[in-house]
CSV table of C-alpha atoms in Angstrom, one decimal:
chain,number,residue,atom,x,y,z
A,8,MET,CA,-28.2,-4.0,-16.8
A,9,GLU,CA,-25.7,-2.9,-14.2
A,10,ASN,CA,-22.3,-2.0,-14.2
A,11,ARG,CA,-20.3,-3.4,-12.2
A,12,ILE,CA,-17.3,-3.7,-11.0
A,13,LEU,CA,-15.7,-7.1,-9.8
A,14,PHE,CA,-12.8,-7.1,-7.6
A,15,ARG,CA,-11.2,-8.9,-4.7
A,16,LYS,CA,-9.9,-7.3,-1.0
A,17,ASN,CA,-6.4,-8.4,0.0
A,18,ASP,CA,-6.0,-10.5,-3.1
A,19,LYS,CA,-3.5,-13.1,-1.7
A,20,SER,CA,-2.3,-13.9,-5.8
A,21,LEU,CA,-1.1,-10.6,-6.5
A,22,PHE,CA,2.6,-9.4,-5.4
A,23,ALA,CA,2.6,-7.1,-1.6
A,24,LYS,CA,-1.5,-8.6,-1.4
A,25,PRO,CA,-3.4,-4.7,-2.2
A,26,ASP,CA,-6.1,-3.5,-1.0
A,27,ILE,CA,-8.5,-3.5,-3.7
A,28,SER,CA,-7.5,-5.9,-7.4
A,29,ILE,CA,-9.1,-5.4,-10.6
A,30,LYS,CA,-8.3,-8.0,-12.7
A,31,LYS,CA,-10.0,-7.4,-15.7
A,32,TYR,CA,-8.9,-3.9,-16.0
A,33,LYS,CA,-5.7,-5.1,-14.3
A,34,GLY,CA,-5.4,-2.4,-12.0
A,35,VAL,CA,-4.3,-2.8,-8.0
A,36,ILE,CA,-4.9,-0.2,-5.0
A,37,PHE,CA,-2.8,0.2,-1.8
A,38,ILE,CA,-5.0,2.1,0.9
A,39,ASP,CA,-1.6,4.0,2.6
A,40,SER,CA,-2.4,6.2,5.3
A,41,CYS,CA,0.0,9.4,5.9
A,42,PHE,CA,1.1,8.2,9.6
A,43,TRP,CA,2.6,4.6,8.5
A,44,HIS,CA,4.1,5.9,4.6
A,45,LEU,CA,5.7,9.7,6.4
A,46,CYS,CA,3.6,11.5,4.5
A,47,PRO,CA,4.8,14.9,4.1
A,48,ILE,CA,1.5,16.8,4.1
A,49,HIS,CA,-0.6,15.1,7.3
A,50,GLY,CA,1.9,12.5,8.8
A,51,HIS,CA,4.0,13.0,12.0
A,52,ARG,CA,7.0,11.3,13.4
A,53,PRO,CA,6.1,9.6,16.6
A,54,LYS,CA,7.5,10.6,20.3
A,55,SER,CA,7.5,6.9,22.3
A,56,ASN,CA,9.9,5.0,21.0
A,57,GLN,CA,11.7,6.5,18.4
A,58,VAL,CA,14.3,4.2,17.1
A,59,TYR,CA,11.7,1.2,16.9
A,60,ARG,CA,9.0,3.4,15.1
A,61,ASP,CA,11.8,5.3,12.6
A,62,LYS,CA,13.0,1.9,12.0
A,63,LYS,CA,9.6,0.4,10.9
A,64,LEU,CA,8.9,3.6,8.8
A,65,ASN,CA,12.0,4.2,6.4
A,66,ARG,CA,11.8,0.3,6.0
A,67,ASN,CA,7.8,0.5,5.0
A,68,ILE,CA,8.7,3.5,2.3
A,69,LEU,CA,11.4,1.8,0.7
A,70,ARG,CA,9.4,-1.3,0.7
A,71,GLU,CA,6.2,0.8,-0.9
A,72,ALA,CA,8.9,2.2,-3.6
A,73,LYS,CA,9.4,-1.5,-5.0
A,74,VAL,CA,6.0,-2.4,-5.0
A,75,LYS,CA,5.2,0.6,-7.1
A,76,GLU,CA,8.5,-0.1,-9.1
A,77,CYS,CA,7.3,-3.7,-10.0
A,78,TYR,CA,3.8,-2.7,-10.7
A,79,ASN,CA,5.3,0.2,-13.2
A,80,GLN,CA,7.1,-2.5,-15.0
A,81,MET,CA,4.1,-5.0,-15.6
A,82,ASP,CA,2.3,-1.5,-16.9
């Protein structure tokens, strides 16, 4: 018998719509790129439209922190 893991992509029934969710094991996966989440190693600050981009990227970081906190509390 094959071992299969059933998963869902972008499950709207879960908070923040994780990229991949595995409900049987109560696991979620978020695929965050270095650019959109200002990775200190690989990310870079855009040169065009900096005021807008800075606000957008900072909102992404704040939202990511809230999502992590939410799922860590569920653990």
